[in-house]
Amino acid sequence: VVPAGDDCAVIRDGAGECQVLKTDAIVESVHFEPGSPPAKVGRKAIARCLSDMAAMAATPRNALVTLAIPKTAAVAWVRGFYRGAIAIASEFGVEIVGGETVSTPSNIVVSVAMTGRVARRRMVTRSGGRAGDSILVTGRLGGSIRGHHFSFTPRIREAHWLAQNFKPTAMMDISDGLAADLPRLANASGTGWHIDNAAVPRSKGCGVREALSDGEDYELLFALHPDKVEECCRAWLTEFPEVPLTVIGALTRQKGREFDYDGYDHFKQSR
Ligand SMILES: [Mg+2]
């Protein structure tokens, strides 16, 4: 139903039902510093997959964890890792049903495969946006490196509520920064985009540059028919009073706009 290139792969599975598949990896020294508390690493590995499940408005089900660690790593590290992984998995109704542990001569690598389900009519992809749709974002952006990348809440509940009540035309999670991810959503939808930089909700201590390009925000970015925006924002306030919801711009007919700032690119950093 949805091939590679969206937040998750989606395959047909019975009338009106779809299976949602995701795999994601995090690497020591790229996604977390050596010496990071293992429980936080475990939490992050699972939460990143949950965030992608949220992007499709899917309900996550099961996960498999592959852990590659140096032989010198203590058993306590693996215990701590699974403590963090299992805690966030169970918070969102996900069971870790198996996995694999292998030894590596170098950095720790964690790969998580996750399954989920979504009703076809509820599913939201990146590609359904239309020119004129408003662009909205949850939470605040920027500064994730100061801790949010370990502690973020995957927006599963918010995504389900949105899909059920207001059905965004397109949606994704922000993992590489708004400046990198919004063009992806617009490209997939065959539209351009315009945002008001000043309207972008910023984390405390962050300027526009950080908010646009830091990455690892794990907030929802979605497009909504303009007629639904006012009611959606009002109802949101009651439903999720602790999570900001902000209109930052609109999808446009004209394509090919560029951001003033680049999104975070792991490969670009290592070149
Ligand atoms: Mg994603």
Coordinates of C-alpha atoms and ligand atoms in Angstrom, one line a residue:
V1 CA 0.0 0.0 0.0
V2 CA 2.8 2.4 0.9
P3 CA 6.3 1.6 -0.5
A4 CA 9.7 2.7 0.8
G5 CA 10.1 6.4 1.2
D6 CA 7.4 7.1 3.8
D7 CA 7.9 6.8 7.6
C8 CA 6.9 3.2 7.5
A9 CA 6.1 0.5 5.0
V10 CA 2.4 -0.5 4.8
I11 CA 1.1 -3.8 3.4
R12 CA -2.5 -4.9 2.8
D13 CA -3.7 -7.5 5.4
G14 CA -7.3 -8.3 5.0
A15 CA -10.3 -6.1 4.1
G16 CA -9.6 -2.5 5.1
E17 CA -6.8 -3.5 7.4
C18 CA -3.1 -2.9 6.9
Q19 CA 0.1 -4.1 8.5
V20 CA 2.7 -1.4 9.2
L21 CA 6.4 -2.3 9.2
K22 CA 9.4 -0.3 10.5
T23 CA 13.0 -0.8 11.0
D24 CA 15.4 1.7 12.5
A25 CA 19.0 1.7 13.8
I26 CA 20.9 3.9 16.2
V27 CA 24.7 3.9 16.5
E28 CA 27.0 4.9 19.4
S29 CA 28.8 8.2 18.7
V30 CA 26.2 9.1 16.0
H31 CA 22.8 8.9 17.9
F32 CA 24.1 8.7 21.4
E33 CA 27.4 9.5 23.2
P34 CA 29.6 6.7 24.5
G35 CA 28.9 6.4 28.2
S36 CA 25.2 7.3 27.8
P37 CA 23.0 5.6 30.4
P38 CA 21.9 2.3 28.7
A39 CA 18.3 2.6 29.8
K40 CA 18.1 5.9 27.9
V41 CA 19.6 4.2 24.8
G42 CA 17.0 1.4 25.0
R43 CA 14.2 3.9 25.4
K44 CA 15.4 5.9 22.4
A45 CA 15.7 2.9 20.2
I46 CA 12.1 1.9 20.8
A47 CA 10.7 5.5 20.9
R48 CA 12.1 6.3 17.4
C49 CA 10.1 3.5 15.9
L50 CA 7.0 4.5 17.8
S51 CA 7.4 8.0 16.4
D52 CA 7.4 6.6 12.9
M53 CA 4.3 4.5 13.7
A54 CA 2.6 7.7 14.9
A55 CA 3.5 9.4 11.6
M56 CA 1.2 6.8 9.8
A57 CA -1.5 7.0 12.6
A58 CA -0.7 3.3 13.2
T59 CA -1.0 1.3 16.4
P60 CA 2.3 -0.4 17.2
R61 CA 2.2 -4.0 18.2
N62 CA 5.5 -6.0 18.4
A63 CA 9.2 -5.4 18.3
L64 CA 12.4 -7.3 17.7
V65 CA 15.7 -5.9 18.9
T66 CA 19.1 -6.6 17.5
L67 CA 22.0 -5.5 19.7
A68 CA 25.6 -5.4 18.5
I69 CA 28.0 -4.7 21.4
P70 CA 31.7 -5.1 22.1
K71 CA 32.6 -8.2 24.1
T72 CA 33.9 -5.9 26.8
A73 CA 30.5 -4.5 27.5
A74 CA 29.1 -5.5 30.8
V75 CA 26.0 -7.6 31.3
A76 CA 24.7 -4.6 33.4
W77 CA 24.7 -2.5 30.2
V78 CA 22.4 -5.0 28.4
R79 CA 20.1 -5.2 31.5
G80 CA 19.9 -1.4 31.6
F81 CA 19.2 -1.2 27.9
Y82 CA 16.3 -3.6 28.1
R83 CA 14.9 -1.9 31.2
G84 CA 14.6 1.3 29.3
A85 CA 13.4 -0.4 26.1
I86 CA 10.7 -2.5 27.9
A87 CA 9.4 0.4 29.9
I88 CA 8.6 2.6 26.9
A89 CA 7.4 -0.4 24.9
S90 CA 4.8 -1.4 27.5
E91 CA 3.7 2.2 28.0
F92 CA 2.6 2.1 24.3
G93 CA 1.3 -1.4 24.3
V94 CA 4.2 -2.9 22.4
E95 CA 5.7 -6.3 23.3
I96 CA 9.3 -7.0 22.6
V97 CA 9.0 -10.6 21.3
G98 CA 12.5 -11.4 20.5
G99 CA 15.8 -10.4 19.1
E100 CA 19.5 -11.1 18.7
T101 CA 22.7 -10.1 20.5
V102 CA 26.0 -10.2 18.6
S103 CA 29.4 -8.9 19.4
T104 CA 31.1 -6.2 17.4
P105 CA 34.7 -5.0 17.5
S106 CA 33.6 -1.4 17.5
N107 CA 30.7 0.9 18.4
I108 CA 27.4 -0.3 19.8
V109 CA 24.7 -0.6 17.2
V110 CA 21.0 -1.1 18.0
S111 CA 18.5 -2.1 15.4
V112 CA 14.8 -2.3 16.1
A113 CA 12.1 -3.9 13.8
M114 CA 8.5 -3.0 14.8
T115 CA 5.1 -4.1 13.5
G116 CA 1.9 -2.2 13.8
R117 CA -1.6 -2.0 12.4
V118 CA -3.8 0.6 10.9
A119 CA -7.2 0.7 9.2
R120 CA -6.8 1.7 5.6
R121 CA -9.2 4.6 5.9
R122 CA -7.4 6.0 9.0
M123 CA -3.9 5.7 7.6
V124 CA -2.0 9.0 6.9
T125 CA 0.9 9.1 4.5
R126 CA 3.3 11.9 3.4
S127 CA 1.8 12.1 -0.1
G128 CA -1.8 13.3 0.4
G129 CA -1.2 17.0 0.9
R130 CA -2.8 19.5 -1.4
A131 CA -1.9 23.1 -2.3
G132 CA -3.8 25.3 0.1
D133 CA -3.6 22.9 3.1
S134 CA -2.3 24.5 6.3
I135 CA 0.9 23.1 7.8
L136 CA 0.9 22.4 11.5
V137 CA 3.5 21.1 14.0
T138 CA 3.2 19.7 17.5
G139 CA 5.5 20.6 20.4
R140 CA 8.5 22.9 20.2
L141 CA 11.5 22.4 17.9
G142 CA 15.3 22.7 18.4
G143 CA 17.8 21.9 21.1
S144 CA 17.1 18.2 21.2
I145 CA 20.8 17.4 21.9
R146 CA 20.4 18.8 25.4
G147 CA 18.3 15.8 26.4
H148 CA 15.0 15.8 24.5
H149 CA 16.4 13.2 22.1
F150 CA 16.4 10.7 25.0
S151 CA 13.2 11.8 26.7
F152 CA 10.7 12.7 23.9
T153 CA 7.2 11.3 23.9
P154 CA 6.2 9.6 20.7
R155 CA 3.1 11.3 19.5
I156 CA 1.0 8.1 19.1
R157 CA -2.0 9.3 21.1
E158 CA -2.0 12.7 19.3
A159 CA -1.7 11.0 15.9
H160 CA -4.6 8.7 16.6
W161 CA -6.8 11.5 17.8
L162 CA -5.9 13.6 14.7
A163 CA -6.6 10.7 12.3
Q164 CA -9.9 10.0 14.0
N165 CA -11.2 13.5 14.3
F166 CA -9.6 15.7 11.6
K167 CA -7.8 13.3 9.2
P168 CA -4.7 15.2 8.1
T169 CA -4.0 14.9 4.4
A170 CA -0.3 14.2 5.0
M171 CA 1.8 13.6 8.0
M172 CA 5.3 12.6 9.1
D173 CA 7.5 12.9 12.2
I174 CA 10.3 15.4 12.3
S175 CA 13.6 13.4 12.8
D176 CA 16.1 15.4 10.6
G177 CA 14.8 18.9 11.4
L178 CA 11.9 20.9 9.9
A179 CA 14.2 22.3 7.1
A180 CA 15.0 18.8 5.9
D181 CA 11.7 17.1 6.6
L182 CA 9.1 19.6 5.3
P183 CA 10.5 19.6 1.8
R184 CA 10.2 15.7 1.9
L185 CA 6.5 16.0 2.8
A186 CA 5.8 18.6 0.1
N187 CA 7.7 16.6 -2.5
A188 CA 5.8 13.5 -1.7
S189 CA 2.6 15.4 -2.0
G190 CA 3.6 17.1 -5.2
T191 CA 3.3 20.6 -3.8
G192 CA 5.5 23.5 -2.7
W193 CA 5.4 25.1 0.7
H194 CA 5.6 28.3 2.5
I195 CA 6.3 28.8 6.2
D196 CA 6.5 31.8 8.5
N197 CA 9.9 31.3 10.2
A198 CA 8.8 33.5 13.1
A199 CA 5.8 31.2 13.7
V200 CA 7.9 28.1 14.2
P201 CA 7.5 27.1 17.9
R202 CA 11.0 27.0 19.4
S203 CA 12.4 25.1 22.4
K204 CA 13.7 27.3 25.3
G205 CA 17.0 28.9 24.4
C206 CA 16.7 28.1 20.7
G207 CA 16.7 30.5 17.8
V208 CA 15.1 30.0 14.4
R209 CA 18.2 28.3 13.0
E210 CA 18.2 25.7 15.8
A211 CA 14.4 25.2 15.5
L212 CA 14.6 24.6 11.8
S213 CA 17.7 22.4 11.6
D214 CA 18.7 20.7 14.8
G215 CA 16.7 17.6 14.2
E216 CA 15.6 14.7 16.5
D217 CA 12.5 16.6 17.5
Y218 CA 10.2 13.6 17.0
E219 CA 7.2 15.9 16.7
L220 CA 4.4 15.5 14.2
L221 CA 4.4 17.7 11.0
F222 CA 1.1 17.5 9.2
A223 CA -1.1 19.1 6.5
L224 CA -4.8 19.9 7.2
H225 CA -7.5 21.3 5.0
P226 CA -7.8 25.0 6.0
D227 CA -11.5 24.7 6.8
K228 CA -10.6 22.3 9.6
V229 CA -7.8 24.2 11.2
E230 CA -9.7 26.4 13.6
E231 CA -11.8 23.7 15.1
C232 CA -8.8 21.3 15.3
C233 CA -6.7 23.8 17.2
R234 CA -9.6 24.5 19.6
A235 CA -10.4 20.8 20.3
W236 CA -6.6 20.1 20.6
L237 CA -6.4 22.6 23.5
T238 CA -8.9 20.6 25.5
E239 CA -7.4 17.2 24.5
F240 CA -3.7 17.9 24.8
P241 CA -3.3 21.1 26.9
E242 CA 0.3 20.3 27.6
V243 CA 1.4 20.0 24.0
P244 CA 1.5 23.1 21.8
L245 CA -0.1 22.8 18.3
T246 CA 1.0 25.6 15.9
V247 CA 0.1 26.6 12.3
I248 CA 3.4 27.5 10.7
G249 CA 2.5 27.9 7.0
A250 CA 0.8 26.3 4.0
L251 CA 1.4 23.9 1.1
T252 CA 1.6 25.8 -2.1
R253 CA 1.2 25.2 -5.8
Q254 CA 4.6 26.6 -6.6
K255 CA 7.4 24.0 -6.1
G256 CA 11.1 24.2 -5.4
R257 CA 11.4 26.6 -2.5
E258 CA 14.6 26.4 -0.4
F259 CA 15.0 26.8 3.4
D260 CA 17.5 29.3 4.6
Y261 CA 19.0 26.6 6.9
D262 CA 19.9 23.0 6.2
G263 CA 18.4 20.2 8.1
Y264 CA 20.7 17.9 10.1
D265 CA 22.3 15.2 7.9
H266 CA 24.2 12.4 9.7
F267 CA 26.1 11.6 6.5
K268 CA 27.0 15.1 5.8
Q269 CA 28.5 15.4 9.3
S270 CA 30.7 12.4 8.9
R271 CA 32.1 13.5 5.5
Ligands
MG1 MG 10.0 9.4 10.2

